[in-house]
Short mmCIF file of C-alpha atoms in Angstrom, two decimals:
data_model
loop_
_atom_site.label_atom_id
_atom_site.label_comp_id
_atom_site.label_asym_id
_atom_site.label_seq_id
_atom_site.Cartn_x
_atom_site.Cartn_y
_atom_site.Cartn_z
CA MET A 1161 42.01 47.51 -3.51
CA SER A 1162 45.13 46.61 -5.53
CA GLY A 1163 45.19 43.43 -7.56
CA ARG A 1164 47.98 41.89 -5.46
CA LEU A 1165 46.18 42.55 -2.17
CA HIS A 1166 42.92 41.26 -3.63
CA ARG A 1167 44.63 38.02 -4.69
CA GLY A 1168 46.11 37.64 -1.22
CA VAL A 1169 42.73 38.07 0.46
CA ALA A 1170 41.08 35.67 -2.01
CA LEU A 1171 43.77 33.05 -1.39
CA THR A 1172 43.50 33.44 2.38
CA GLY A 1173 39.72 33.15 2.31
CA SER A 1174 39.77 30.15 -0.02
CA VAL A 1175 42.36 28.19 1.95
CA ALA A 1176 41.01 29.03 5.42
CA GLY A 1177 37.36 28.59 4.37
CA ALA A 1178 38.00 25.13 2.94
CA ALA A 1179 39.94 24.19 6.09
CA VAL A 1180 37.08 25.34 8.35
CA VAL A 1181 34.61 23.07 6.52
CA ALA A 1182 37.01 20.09 6.55
CA LEU A 1183 37.77 20.58 10.25
CA ASP A 1184 34.08 20.72 11.13
CA GLY A 1185 33.37 17.43 9.36
CA THR A 1186 36.22 15.51 10.99
CA VAL A 1187 35.71 16.68 14.56
CA LEU A 1188 32.02 15.71 14.42
CA THR A 1189 32.86 12.07 13.76
CA VAL A 1190 34.93 11.98 16.96
CA VAL A 1191 32.28 13.40 19.30
CA GLN A 1192 29.23 11.58 17.93
CA PRO A 1193 29.32 8.77 20.55
CA VAL A 1194 29.71 11.26 23.43
CA LEU A 1195 26.96 13.45 22.00
CA GLN A 1196 24.64 10.44 21.71
CA ARG A 1197 25.17 9.42 25.34
CA ASP A 1198 24.87 12.97 26.70
CA LEU A 1199 21.58 13.72 24.93
CA GLY A 1200 20.11 10.21 25.22
CA ALA A 1201 19.65 10.07 21.45
CA GLY A 1202 19.40 7.03 19.22
CA PHE A 1203 22.03 6.00 16.71
CA ALA A 1204 19.78 6.84 13.76
CA GLN A 1205 19.14 10.33 15.14
CA VAL A 1206 22.84 11.03 15.51
CA GLN A 1207 23.46 9.72 11.99
CA TRP A 1208 20.97 12.27 10.68
CA ALA A 1209 23.20 15.03 12.02
CA SER A 1210 25.68 13.98 9.32
CA THR A 1211 23.18 12.86 6.68
CA GLY A 1212 21.10 16.05 6.88
CA TYR A 1213 24.19 18.19 6.42
CA LEU A 1214 25.38 16.11 3.47
CA ILE A 1215 22.01 16.23 1.72
CA ALA A 1216 21.73 20.01 2.14
CA VAL A 1217 25.24 20.60 0.84
CA ALA A 1218 25.06 18.25 -2.15
CA SER A 1219 21.69 19.51 -3.36
CA LEU A 1220 22.62 23.21 -3.38
CA LEU A 1221 26.28 23.37 -4.45
CA VAL A 1222 25.69 24.02 -8.16
CA LEU A 1223 22.94 26.58 -7.51
CA ALA A 1224 25.22 28.31 -5.00
CA GLY A 1225 27.98 28.44 -7.59
CA ARG A 1226 25.57 30.01 -10.08
CA LEU A 1227 24.56 32.61 -7.51
CA GLY A 1228 28.23 33.41 -6.96
CA ASP A 1229 28.68 33.95 -10.70
CA ARG A 1230 25.75 36.38 -10.68
CA HIS A 1231 26.29 38.30 -7.46
CA GLY A 1232 30.02 37.95 -6.78
CA HIS A 1233 31.95 35.17 -5.08
CA GLU A 1234 33.15 37.37 -2.21
CA LYS A 1235 29.55 38.15 -1.20
CA LEU A 1236 28.50 34.50 -1.32
CA PHE A 1237 31.62 33.50 0.60
CA ALA A 1238 30.91 36.09 3.31
CA VAL A 1239 27.28 35.02 3.70
CA GLY A 1240 28.25 31.35 3.69
CA ILE A 1241 31.09 31.55 6.20
CA LEU A 1242 29.18 33.83 8.61
CA GLY A 1243 26.10 31.61 8.46
CA PHE A 1244 28.26 28.51 8.87
CA GLY A 1245 29.84 29.93 12.01
CA ALA A 1246 26.49 31.09 13.42
CA ALA A 1247 24.95 27.63 12.90
CA SER A 1248 27.97 26.06 14.57
CA ALA A 1249 27.52 28.36 17.58
CA GLY A 1250 23.83 27.41 17.69
CA ILE A 1251 24.72 23.69 17.78
CA ALA A 1252 27.03 24.36 20.73
CA VAL A 1253 24.05 25.52 22.85
CA ALA A 1254 21.35 23.26 21.32
CA PRO A 1255 19.13 21.68 23.99
CA GLY A 1256 18.35 18.44 22.14
CA ILE A 1257 19.16 16.20 19.20
CA GLY A 1258 16.29 17.59 17.13
CA TRP A 1259 17.78 21.06 17.31
CA ILE A 1260 21.18 19.71 16.38
CA VAL A 1261 19.85 17.91 13.29
CA GLY A 1262 17.95 21.03 12.19
CA LEU A 1263 20.94 23.31 12.73
CA ARG A 1264 23.20 20.88 10.87
CA VAL A 1265 20.86 21.17 7.87
CA VAL A 1266 21.06 24.96 8.14
CA GLN A 1267 24.84 24.68 8.39
CA GLY A 1268 24.79 22.57 5.23
CA VAL A 1269 22.90 25.29 3.37
CA PHE A 1270 25.52 27.89 4.31
CA GLY A 1271 28.29 25.38 3.60
CA ALA A 1272 26.90 25.03 0.08
CA LEU A 1273 27.12 28.81 -0.38
CA LEU A 1274 30.67 28.82 0.95
CA GLN A 1275 32.39 25.95 -0.84
CA PRO A 1276 32.00 26.89 -4.56
CA ALA A 1277 32.98 30.46 -3.70
CA THR A 1278 36.37 29.28 -2.40
CA LEU A 1279 37.20 28.09 -5.93
CA GLY A 1280 35.36 30.92 -7.70
CA MET A 1281 37.45 33.53 -5.88
CA LEU A 1282 40.63 31.83 -7.00
CA ARG A 1283 39.51 31.64 -10.63
CA ALA A 1284 38.54 35.32 -10.60
CA SER A 1285 41.81 36.40 -8.96
CA PHE A 1286 44.52 34.30 -10.64
CA PRO A 1287 45.39 33.72 -14.31
CA PRO A 1288 44.59 30.18 -15.49
CA ASP A 1289 48.23 29.09 -15.70
CA ARG A 1290 48.81 30.14 -12.05
CA LEU A 1291 45.80 28.38 -10.55
CA ALA A 1292 47.58 25.13 -9.68
CA VAL A 1293 49.61 26.62 -6.80
CA PRO A 1294 46.62 28.23 -4.97
CA ILE A 1295 44.59 25.04 -5.46
CA ALA A 1296 47.53 23.01 -4.10
CA LEU A 1297 47.67 25.21 -0.99
CA ARG A 1298 43.93 24.77 -0.56
CA THR A 1299 44.28 20.98 -0.87
CA SER A 1300 47.13 20.90 1.68
CA ALA A 1301 44.99 22.91 4.12
CA ILE A 1302 42.13 20.41 3.70
CA GLY A 1303 44.52 17.53 4.38
CA LEU A 1304 45.97 19.27 7.43
CA ALA A 1305 42.49 19.99 8.81
CA ALA A 1306 41.39 16.39 8.20
CA ALA A 1307 44.48 15.13 10.05
CA ALA A 1308 44.21 17.60 12.93
CA GLY A 1309 40.42 17.35 13.29
CA PRO A 1310 40.21 14.05 15.19
CA LEU A 1311 43.03 15.08 17.53
CA ALA A 1312 41.53 18.52 18.22
CA GLY A 1313 38.07 17.06 18.66
CA GLY A 1314 39.31 14.42 21.08
CA VAL A 1315 41.18 16.94 23.22
CA LEU A 1316 38.30 19.41 23.35
CA ALA A 1317 35.66 16.76 24.02
CA THR A 1318 37.76 15.18 26.78
CA HIS A 1319 38.56 18.39 28.67
CA PHE A 1320 35.61 20.69 27.88
CA GLY A 1321 32.79 18.49 26.57
CA TRP A 1322 31.40 17.88 23.08
CA ARG A 1323 29.86 21.35 22.83
CA ALA A 1324 33.32 22.96 22.78
CA VAL A 1325 34.00 21.25 19.44
CA PHE A 1326 31.37 23.37 17.70
CA VAL A 1327 32.78 26.60 19.14
CA LEU A 1328 36.10 25.85 17.41
CA ASN A 1329 34.99 27.32 14.07
CA VAL A 1330 33.08 30.37 15.32
CA VAL A 1331 35.98 32.85 15.66
CA PRO A 1332 37.79 32.02 12.38
CA ALA A 1333 34.47 32.00 10.50
CA THR A 1334 33.59 35.44 11.84
CA VAL A 1335 37.00 36.88 10.98
CA LEU A 1336 36.92 35.45 7.45
CA GLY A 1337 33.38 36.70 6.87
CA VAL A 1338 34.20 40.26 7.93
CA LEU A 1339 37.36 40.20 5.81
CA ALA A 1340 35.41 39.04 2.76
CA LEU A 1341 32.81 41.78 3.21
CA ALA A 1342 35.59 44.37 3.29
CA VAL A 1343 37.04 43.15 0.00
CA ARG A 1344 36.24 45.03 -3.19
CA PRO A 1345 37.37 43.56 -6.52
CA PRO A 1346 39.89 45.75 -8.38
CA ALA A 1347 38.32 48.05 -10.92
CA ALA A 1348 38.75 47.29 -14.60
CA PRO A 1349 41.67 49.25 -16.09
CA ALA A 1350 40.78 52.20 -18.22
CA GLY A 1351 41.55 52.09 -21.90
CA PRO A 1352 40.26 50.65 -25.13
CA SER A 1353 38.60 47.28 -25.18
CA PRO A 1354 40.81 44.22 -25.54
CA ALA A 1355 39.50 43.74 -29.05
CA ALA A 1356 41.23 46.96 -30.07
CA VAL A 1357 44.65 45.59 -29.14
CA PRO A 1358 46.30 43.88 -32.10
CA GLY A 1359 46.83 40.20 -31.40
CA GLY A 1360 45.73 40.43 -27.75
CA THR A 1361 42.84 39.12 -25.71
CA ALA A 1362 42.17 39.90 -22.08
CA ALA A 1363 42.59 36.98 -19.76
CA ALA A 1364 39.65 36.18 -17.58
CA GLY A 1365 39.35 39.54 -15.94
CA HIS A 1366 43.09 40.02 -15.45
CA GLY A 1367 44.49 43.22 -16.73
CA GLY A 1368 43.64 44.77 -20.01
CA PRO A 1369 45.26 46.90 -22.67
CA GLY A 1370 48.45 48.41 -21.45
CA SER A 1371 48.65 46.26 -18.34
CA ALA A 1372 51.70 44.19 -17.53
CA VAL A 1373 49.63 41.10 -16.76
CA PRO A 1374 50.42 38.41 -19.35
CA VAL A 1375 47.53 36.86 -21.21
CA PHE A 1376 47.13 33.85 -23.43
CA ARG A 1377 47.92 33.94 -27.12
CA ALA A 1378 44.66 34.13 -29.03
CA ARG A 1379 43.84 32.26 -32.16
CA ARG A 1380 43.15 34.19 -35.33
CA ALA A 1381 39.69 35.74 -35.17
CA ARG A 1382 37.26 34.43 -37.75
CA SER A 1383 35.18 36.82 -39.81
CA GLY A 1384 31.44 36.63 -39.69
CA PRO A 1385 29.30 35.02 -37.00
CA ALA A 1386 30.93 32.38 -34.85
CA PRO A 1387 30.11 28.83 -35.94
CA VAL A 1388 28.39 26.47 -33.56
CA ARG A 1389 29.74 23.11 -32.50
CA ARG A 1390 27.97 20.37 -30.59
CA ARG A 1391 29.10 18.38 -27.60
CA SER A 1392 26.99 15.99 -25.59
CA GLY A 1393 23.78 17.32 -27.11
CA PHE A 1394 24.46 20.93 -26.10
CA ARG A 1395 25.14 23.78 -28.50
CA LEU A 1396 28.46 25.49 -27.80
CA PRO A 1397 29.61 28.67 -29.53
CA ALA A 1398 33.03 28.14 -31.01
CA ARG A 1399 35.86 30.06 -29.38
CA THR A 1400 37.43 32.78 -31.42
CA GLY A 1401 40.33 35.13 -30.92
CA ALA A 1402 38.08 38.19 -30.55
CA PRO A 1403 36.84 38.57 -26.99
CA GLU A 1404 33.36 39.68 -26.18
CA SER A 1405 32.84 43.37 -25.80
CA GLY A 1406 32.26 44.79 -22.36
CA ALA A 1407 34.57 42.40 -20.54
CA ARG A 1408 33.84 42.26 -16.83
CA PRO A 1409 36.39 43.19 -14.20
CA ALA A 1410 37.80 40.55 -11.89
CA GLY A 1411 35.15 39.10 -9.62
CA ALA A 1412 32.28 41.00 -11.24
CA PRO A 1413 28.92 39.16 -11.36
CA ALA A 1414 27.85 37.41 -14.55
CA PRO A 1415 24.65 38.44 -16.31
CA GLY A 1416 21.77 36.11 -17.07
CA ARG A 1417 18.67 34.82 -15.30
CA LEU A 1418 18.54 31.83 -13.02
CA ASP A 1419 16.96 28.52 -13.99
CA PRO A 1420 14.63 27.64 -11.09
CA GLY A 1421 13.29 24.53 -12.84
CA GLY A 1422 16.77 23.16 -13.42
CA ALA A 1423 17.83 24.01 -9.87
CA LEU A 1424 14.81 22.16 -8.43
CA LEU A 1425 15.29 19.07 -10.60
CA LEU A 1426 19.00 18.87 -9.82
CA ALA A 1427 18.32 19.27 -6.10
CA VAL A 1428 15.73 16.46 -6.19
CA ALA A 1429 18.11 14.17 -8.10
CA LEU A 1430 21.00 14.81 -5.70
CA VAL A 1431 18.85 14.50 -2.56
CA CYS A 1432 17.48 11.14 -3.74
CA CYS A 1433 20.96 9.98 -4.78
CA VAL A 1434 22.65 10.88 -1.49
CA HIS A 1435 19.80 9.55 0.65
CA THR A 1436 19.81 6.26 -1.25
CA LEU A 1437 23.59 5.86 -0.98
CA VAL A 1438 23.42 6.50 2.76
CA ALA A 1439 20.42 4.19 3.31
CA VAL A 1440 21.60 1.14 1.33
CA PRO A 1441 24.47 0.20 3.69
CA ARG A 1442 22.19 0.63 6.71
CA ASP A 1443 18.90 -0.88 5.47
CA GLY A 1444 19.91 -2.92 2.44
CA VAL A 1445 17.87 -3.03 -0.76
CA THR A 1446 14.30 -2.13 0.21
CA TRP A 1447 11.35 -0.59 -1.59
CA ALA A 1448 12.42 2.82 -0.23
CA THR A 1449 15.98 2.58 -1.59
CA ALA A 1450 14.67 1.21 -4.89
CA ALA A 1451 12.24 4.13 -5.14
CA GLY A 1452 15.08 6.52 -4.32
CA SER A 1453 17.18 5.07 -7.13
CA ALA A 1454 14.30 5.37 -9.59
CA LEU A 1455 13.63 8.98 -8.58
CA THR A 1456 17.33 9.79 -8.98
CA VAL A 1457 17.29 8.52 -12.57
CA LEU A 1458 13.99 10.23 -13.45
CA ALA A 1459 14.95 13.57 -11.91
CA GLY A 1460 18.38 13.41 -13.54
CA ALA A 1461 16.87 12.73 -16.97
CA ALA A 1462 14.37 15.57 -16.49
CA PHE A 1463 17.22 17.88 -15.47
CA VAL A 1464 19.17 17.11 -18.65
CA ARG A 1465 16.05 17.74 -20.76
CA GLN A 1466 15.40 21.01 -18.92
CA GLU A 1467 18.98 22.20 -19.43
CA ARG A 1468 18.85 21.52 -23.16
CA ARG A 1469 15.69 23.60 -23.55
CA ALA A 1470 16.36 26.45 -21.07
CA SER A 1471 17.45 29.79 -22.46
CA HIS A 1472 19.55 30.40 -19.30
CA PRO A 1473 20.48 26.92 -18.04
CA LEU A 1474 21.71 26.37 -14.50
CA VAL A 1475 24.81 24.61 -15.85
CA PRO A 1476 25.90 26.54 -18.95
CA PRO A 1477 26.80 24.56 -22.10
CA ALA A 1478 30.33 25.96 -21.98
CA VAL A 1479 30.80 24.05 -18.70
CA ILE A 1480 28.75 20.88 -19.07
CA GLY A 1481 29.84 20.41 -22.68
CA SER A 1482 33.57 20.79 -21.99
CA ARG A 1483 35.34 17.46 -22.33
CA PRO A 1484 38.23 18.42 -20.00
CA VAL A 1485 35.79 19.56 -17.29
CA ALA A 1486 33.70 16.38 -17.61
CA ALA A 1487 36.84 14.23 -17.48
CA ALA A 1488 38.13 16.09 -14.42
CA LEU A 1489 34.83 15.59 -12.58
CA ALA A 1490 34.84 11.86 -13.40
CA VAL A 1491 38.40 11.57 -12.07
CA LEU A 1492 37.40 13.33 -8.84
CA VAL A 1493 34.42 11.02 -8.30
CA CYS A 1494 36.55 7.89 -8.77
CA ALA A 1495 39.45 9.15 -6.67
CA SER A 1496 37.36 10.47 -3.77
CA ALA A 1497 35.21 7.31 -3.71
CA SER A 1498 38.31 5.13 -3.56
CA MET A 1499 40.24 7.22 -1.04
CA LEU A 1500 37.48 7.94 1.49
CA GLY A 1501 36.01 4.46 1.10
CA ALA A 1502 39.45 2.93 1.72
CA LEU A 1503 39.98 5.01 4.86
CA PHE A 1504 36.54 3.99 6.12
CA VAL A 1505 37.33 0.28 5.63
CA ALA A 1506 40.92 0.55 6.87
CA MET A 1507 39.75 1.95 10.20
CA TYR A 1508 37.55 -1.11 10.69
CA VAL A 1509 40.49 -3.39 9.83
CA LEU A 1510 42.82 -1.64 12.26
CA GLN A 1511 40.30 -1.73 15.11
CA ASP A 1512 38.24 -4.90 14.58
CA VAL A 1513 40.89 -7.15 13.01
CA LEU A 1514 44.14 -5.84 14.52
CA GLY A 1515 42.61 -4.75 17.84
CA GLN A 1516 43.91 -1.18 17.84
CA ASP A 1517 42.11 1.59 19.72
CA PRO A 1518 40.88 4.69 17.81
CA LEU A 1519 43.98 6.74 18.67
CA SER A 1520 46.39 3.99 17.61
CA GLY A 1521 44.43 3.49 14.39
CA SER A 1522 44.59 7.21 13.62
CA LEU A 1523 48.35 7.24 14.20
CA THR A 1524 48.77 4.22 11.92
CA ALA A 1525 46.95 6.06 9.12
CA LEU A 1526 48.78 9.34 9.79
CA PRO A 1527 51.42 8.78 7.04
CA GLY A 1528 48.59 9.01 4.50
CA ALA A 1529 47.53 12.45 5.71
CA ALA A 1530 51.16 13.61 5.81
CA ALA A 1531 51.72 12.35 2.26
CA MET A 1532 48.64 14.22 1.03
CA ILE A 1533 49.78 17.46 2.67
CA LEU A 1534 53.26 17.15 1.13
CA ALA A 1535 52.15 15.90 -2.30
CA ALA A 1536 49.69 18.71 -2.99
CA PRO A 1537 52.34 21.50 -3.24
CA LEU A 1538 54.45 19.26 -5.52
CA ALA A 1539 51.55 18.69 -7.91
CA PRO A 1540 51.93 22.09 -9.68
CA VAL A 1541 55.52 21.16 -10.54
CA LEU A 1542 54.32 17.92 -12.13
CA LEU A 1543 51.59 19.80 -13.98
CA ARG A 1544 54.12 22.23 -15.45
CA ARG A 1545 56.54 19.51 -16.49
CA GLN A 1546 54.27 16.61 -17.43
CA GLY A 1547 50.85 18.13 -18.06
CA ALA A 1548 47.51 17.24 -16.46
CA ARG A 1549 47.03 14.01 -18.44
CA ARG A 1550 50.21 12.23 -17.37
CA THR A 1551 49.96 13.59 -13.84
CA GLY A 1552 46.33 12.48 -13.46
CA VAL A 1553 46.95 8.99 -14.84
CA ALA A 1554 50.04 8.39 -12.69
CA ALA A 1555 48.36 9.70 -9.53
CA SER A 1556 45.25 7.55 -10.12
CA LEU A 1557 47.41 4.44 -10.50
CA ALA A 1558 49.42 5.34 -7.38
CA LEU A 1559 46.16 5.69 -5.46
CA ALA A 1560 45.01 2.31 -6.77
CA ALA A 1561 48.31 0.70 -5.75
CA GLY A 1562 48.01 2.13 -2.24
CA VAL A 1563 44.47 0.81 -1.75
CA ALA A 1564 45.51 -2.59 -3.14
CA LEU A 1565 48.35 -2.79 -0.60
CA LEU A 1566 45.94 -1.97 2.22
CA SER A 1567 43.74 -4.91 1.16
CA GLY A 1568 46.45 -7.19 2.59
CA LEU A 1569 46.35 -5.69 6.08
CA GLY A 1570 46.30 -8.37 8.75
CA PRO A 1571 48.04 -9.62 11.90
CA ALA A 1572 51.01 -10.90 9.85
CA THR A 1573 51.38 -7.78 7.65
CA PRO A 1574 54.74 -5.99 8.09
CA TRP A 1575 54.40 -2.44 9.39
CA TRP A 1576 56.25 -1.01 6.41
CA LEU A 1577 53.80 -2.57 3.96
CA GLY A 1578 50.80 -0.91 5.58
CA GLY A 1579 52.72 2.37 5.87
CA THR A 1580 53.58 2.25 2.18
CA GLY A 1581 49.92 1.70 1.35
CA PHE A 1582 48.83 4.74 3.33
CA VAL A 1583 51.61 6.89 1.81
CA LEU A 1584 50.62 5.93 -1.75
CA LEU A 1585 46.98 6.52 -0.82
CA GLY A 1586 47.61 10.04 0.43
CA ALA A 1587 50.16 11.05 -2.21
CA GLY A 1588 48.04 9.75 -5.08
CA PHE A 1589 44.87 11.41 -3.86
CA GLY A 1590 46.54 14.73 -3.07
CA THR A 1591 48.11 14.89 -6.52
CA VAL A 1592 45.05 13.84 -8.48
CA MET A 1593 42.84 16.25 -6.53
CA VAL A 1594 45.06 19.21 -7.41
CA ALA A 1595 45.39 18.16 -11.06
CA ALA A 1596 41.69 17.48 -11.67
CA THR A 1597 40.47 20.51 -9.71
CA ALA A 1598 42.86 22.80 -11.59
CA VAL A 1599 41.56 21.49 -14.92
CA ALA A 1600 37.89 21.77 -13.89
CA VAL A 1601 38.26 25.37 -12.72
CA ARG A 1602 40.75 26.51 -15.39
CA GLU A 1603 38.93 25.09 -18.41
CA ALA A 1604 35.59 26.62 -17.43
CA PRO A 1605 35.00 30.21 -18.60
CA PRO A 1606 35.73 32.69 -15.79
CA GLU A 1607 32.16 33.97 -15.78
CA HIS A 1608 31.05 30.41 -14.87
CA ALA A 1609 33.78 29.72 -12.29
CA GLY A 1610 31.19 29.32 -9.52
CA VAL A 1611 29.26 26.65 -11.42
CA ALA A 1612 32.52 24.80 -12.09
CA GLY A 1613 33.39 25.02 -8.40
CA GLY A 1614 29.92 23.77 -7.47
CA LEU A 1615 30.28 20.78 -9.78
CA GLN A 1616 33.73 20.01 -8.34
CA GLN A 1617 32.37 20.12 -4.79
CA THR A 1618 29.38 17.98 -5.80
CA ALA A 1619 31.75 15.34 -7.19
CA MET A 1620 33.72 15.47 -3.93
CA ASN A 1621 30.52 14.84 -1.95
CA ILE A 1622 28.96 12.16 -4.15
CA GLY A 1623 32.21 10.18 -4.58
CA PRO A 1624 32.92 9.42 -0.90
CA THR A 1625 29.26 8.60 -0.23
CA ALA A 1626 29.24 6.12 -3.13
CA GLY A 1627 32.60 4.63 -2.12
CA ILE A 1628 31.53 4.03 1.49
CA ALA A 1629 28.19 2.58 0.36
CA ALA A 1630 29.89 0.16 -2.05
CA ALA A 1631 32.48 -0.90 0.53
CA THR A 1632 29.81 -1.45 3.19
CA ALA A 1633 27.67 -3.55 0.83
CA VAL A 1634 30.62 -5.79 -0.14
CA THR A 1635 31.74 -6.20 3.47
CA ALA A 1636 28.22 -7.09 4.65
CA ALA A 1637 27.84 -9.71 1.90
CA SER A 1638 31.08 -11.49 2.88
CA PRO A 1639 31.33 -14.36 5.40
CA GLY A 1640 33.78 -12.60 7.75
CA VAL A 1641 35.14 -9.17 8.58
CA ALA A 1642 38.66 -9.88 7.32
CA ALA A 1643 37.47 -11.37 4.02
CA GLY A 1644 34.85 -8.65 3.51
CA THR A 1645 37.21 -5.74 4.12
CA GLY A 1646 39.82 -7.26 1.81
CA ARG A 1647 37.31 -7.62 -1.02
CA ALA A 1648 35.97 -4.13 -0.43
CA LEU A 1649 39.46 -2.62 -0.63
CA LEU A 1650 40.21 -4.51 -3.86
CA LEU A 1651 36.97 -3.12 -5.32
CA LEU A 1652 37.99 0.39 -4.30
CA ALA A 1653 41.46 -0.15 -5.81
CA PHE A 1654 39.79 -1.13 -9.10
CA LEU A 1655 37.66 2.02 -8.89
CA ALA A 1656 40.78 4.17 -8.42
CA ALA A 1657 42.44 2.52 -11.42
CA LEU A 1658 39.25 3.10 -13.39
CA GLY A 1659 39.78 6.82 -12.77
CA ALA A 1660 42.85 6.65 -15.02
CA LEU A 1661 40.54 6.27 -18.04
CA PRO A 1662 38.88 9.71 -17.77
CA ALA A 1663 42.31 11.07 -16.78
CA LEU A 1664 43.40 10.20 -20.33
CA ARG A 1665 40.95 12.88 -21.51
CA LEU A 1666 42.59 15.62 -19.47
CA PRO A 1667 44.64 18.20 -21.41
CA ALA A 1668 48.03 16.83 -22.38
CA SER A 1669 49.70 20.22 -22.78
CA ARG A 1670 51.88 21.72 -20.09
CA THR A 1671 51.73 25.35 -18.96
CA PRO A 1672 50.02 27.33 -21.76
CA GLU A 1673 52.14 29.70 -23.79
CA ARG A 1674 51.70 33.31 -22.75
CA THR A 1675 52.51 36.54 -24.45
CA PRO A 1676 52.46 40.02 -22.90
CA VAL A 1677 49.77 42.41 -24.00
CA PRO A 1678 51.27 45.27 -26.03
CA SER A 1679 50.65 48.79 -24.78
CA PRO A 1680 48.13 50.77 -26.81
CA ASP A 1681 50.82 53.47 -27.23
CA THR A 1682 53.26 51.04 -28.79
CA PRO A 1683 53.07 51.02 -32.58
CA PRO A 1684 52.57 47.59 -34.06
CA GLY A 1685 55.82 45.98 -35.19
CA PRO A 1686 56.48 44.61 -38.62
CA ALA A 1687 54.67 41.48 -39.62
CA PRO A 1688 56.76 38.35 -39.16
CA ALA A 1689 58.39 37.12 -42.29
CA ARG A 1690 56.87 34.04 -43.81
CA PRO A 1691 59.15 31.02 -44.09
CA ALA A 1692 60.54 30.37 -47.53
CA PRO A 1693 58.55 27.79 -49.48
CA PRO A 1694 60.22 24.43 -49.98
CA PRO A 1695 61.88 23.83 -53.35
CA GLY A 1696 59.47 22.92 -56.05
CA ALA A 1697 56.47 24.45 -54.26
#
């Protein structure tokens, strides 16, 4: 398969796969009350249909990304999307709530295989400086699915019943899975290794000697063994201009063994974390939630210790020790917690305080979804002109301003003020999501793109859960609904503004300088003349 066709298939799979997952999550929230009445289930049982899925996804995302790095992102994507669609079809014919909860957990497992692969395929198919546009398209598709999900779910549930909602994803999931199985990554170009090309270094599996694909200018190679630098307690080999021998073709699996101990400890930490965040708003602070918090801290500390000692860690040092990647993940946690928490609270304000029905509330918040869809494609332009640092800081502050405006929602609030709040909310989140995701995926080595994608997806799962838990706790502790929701939204606005601090650690540079790789048949040109020394030197 040609490189251009492969990139097109990877982009289609990434965008459509992310939209399928987003659509599934939003339509479920609409049909939960109907499902509960039809099956005679309790509220807690129906909640476990969402909680079980979330726990399964969050606990396996990083491991799934590592598997994609080893065995190929297209294969993991195909298995994930086909399994996701099959589980969705099973839910559509499930006889009881127990089956639905179990199948939702299974669907979460396949969703975990699918989601990091959507980013891994992009990183393996596009040069780093061209990643922002595919990620922006992916973000717009997620926003469009999130906006269309409640409407599609309401129409299907009203005319065909709640089971029709789960059939919605079966056909596109099957088509995407078959398409991914038919994809073969382009073979590595023949010729000498990139190290043999004077002044050139192959870019992340894109092209090679003699190809027309531009690559990044390498720094001067150092002689002798590469020095070692330390970040966050992890040993990182210093980058040099000489690439490693035996560079892998695009999308080829990465070598190395798995780290089962690290995978288990991380899964335990994330399961305890998610379960605690979900339980605190419902049950308050109890011995069970306290024990869950303690287990989260203990398992997390054990995971860090295991990763420092493992010869093949689950999260490689080149990823976990990268300051830009860590900053991008922190920005995503803050932004997603603020945005999803604000939407959760705003829906209560619109319905319980202003007396709107669910459809009217969704239409009131629609400018936010439209702003997110439109802002995401504009984010690559800002990244090229202003760099990730300025873009991330400005978008975080815009998000904070939007949430702060929504804290004043009430019967006397002008319509334009609430609309402005939702627009800033959607535009800020759409921009910061593209900027931070592009940094997280671009700054990670291409052979660890799946792990970077798994970490990004984990941040996008933990953030909203934490934001909703914090907002619910503040609202419950307040004397009235109006006062509680206002305080909760101000807290979430502060959290969004707090995300501007890690955004200051994002790369400040704009689009990296590129230089074409010289053909091996082209004789090297004359060495550039050195500038004349200043007088008196």
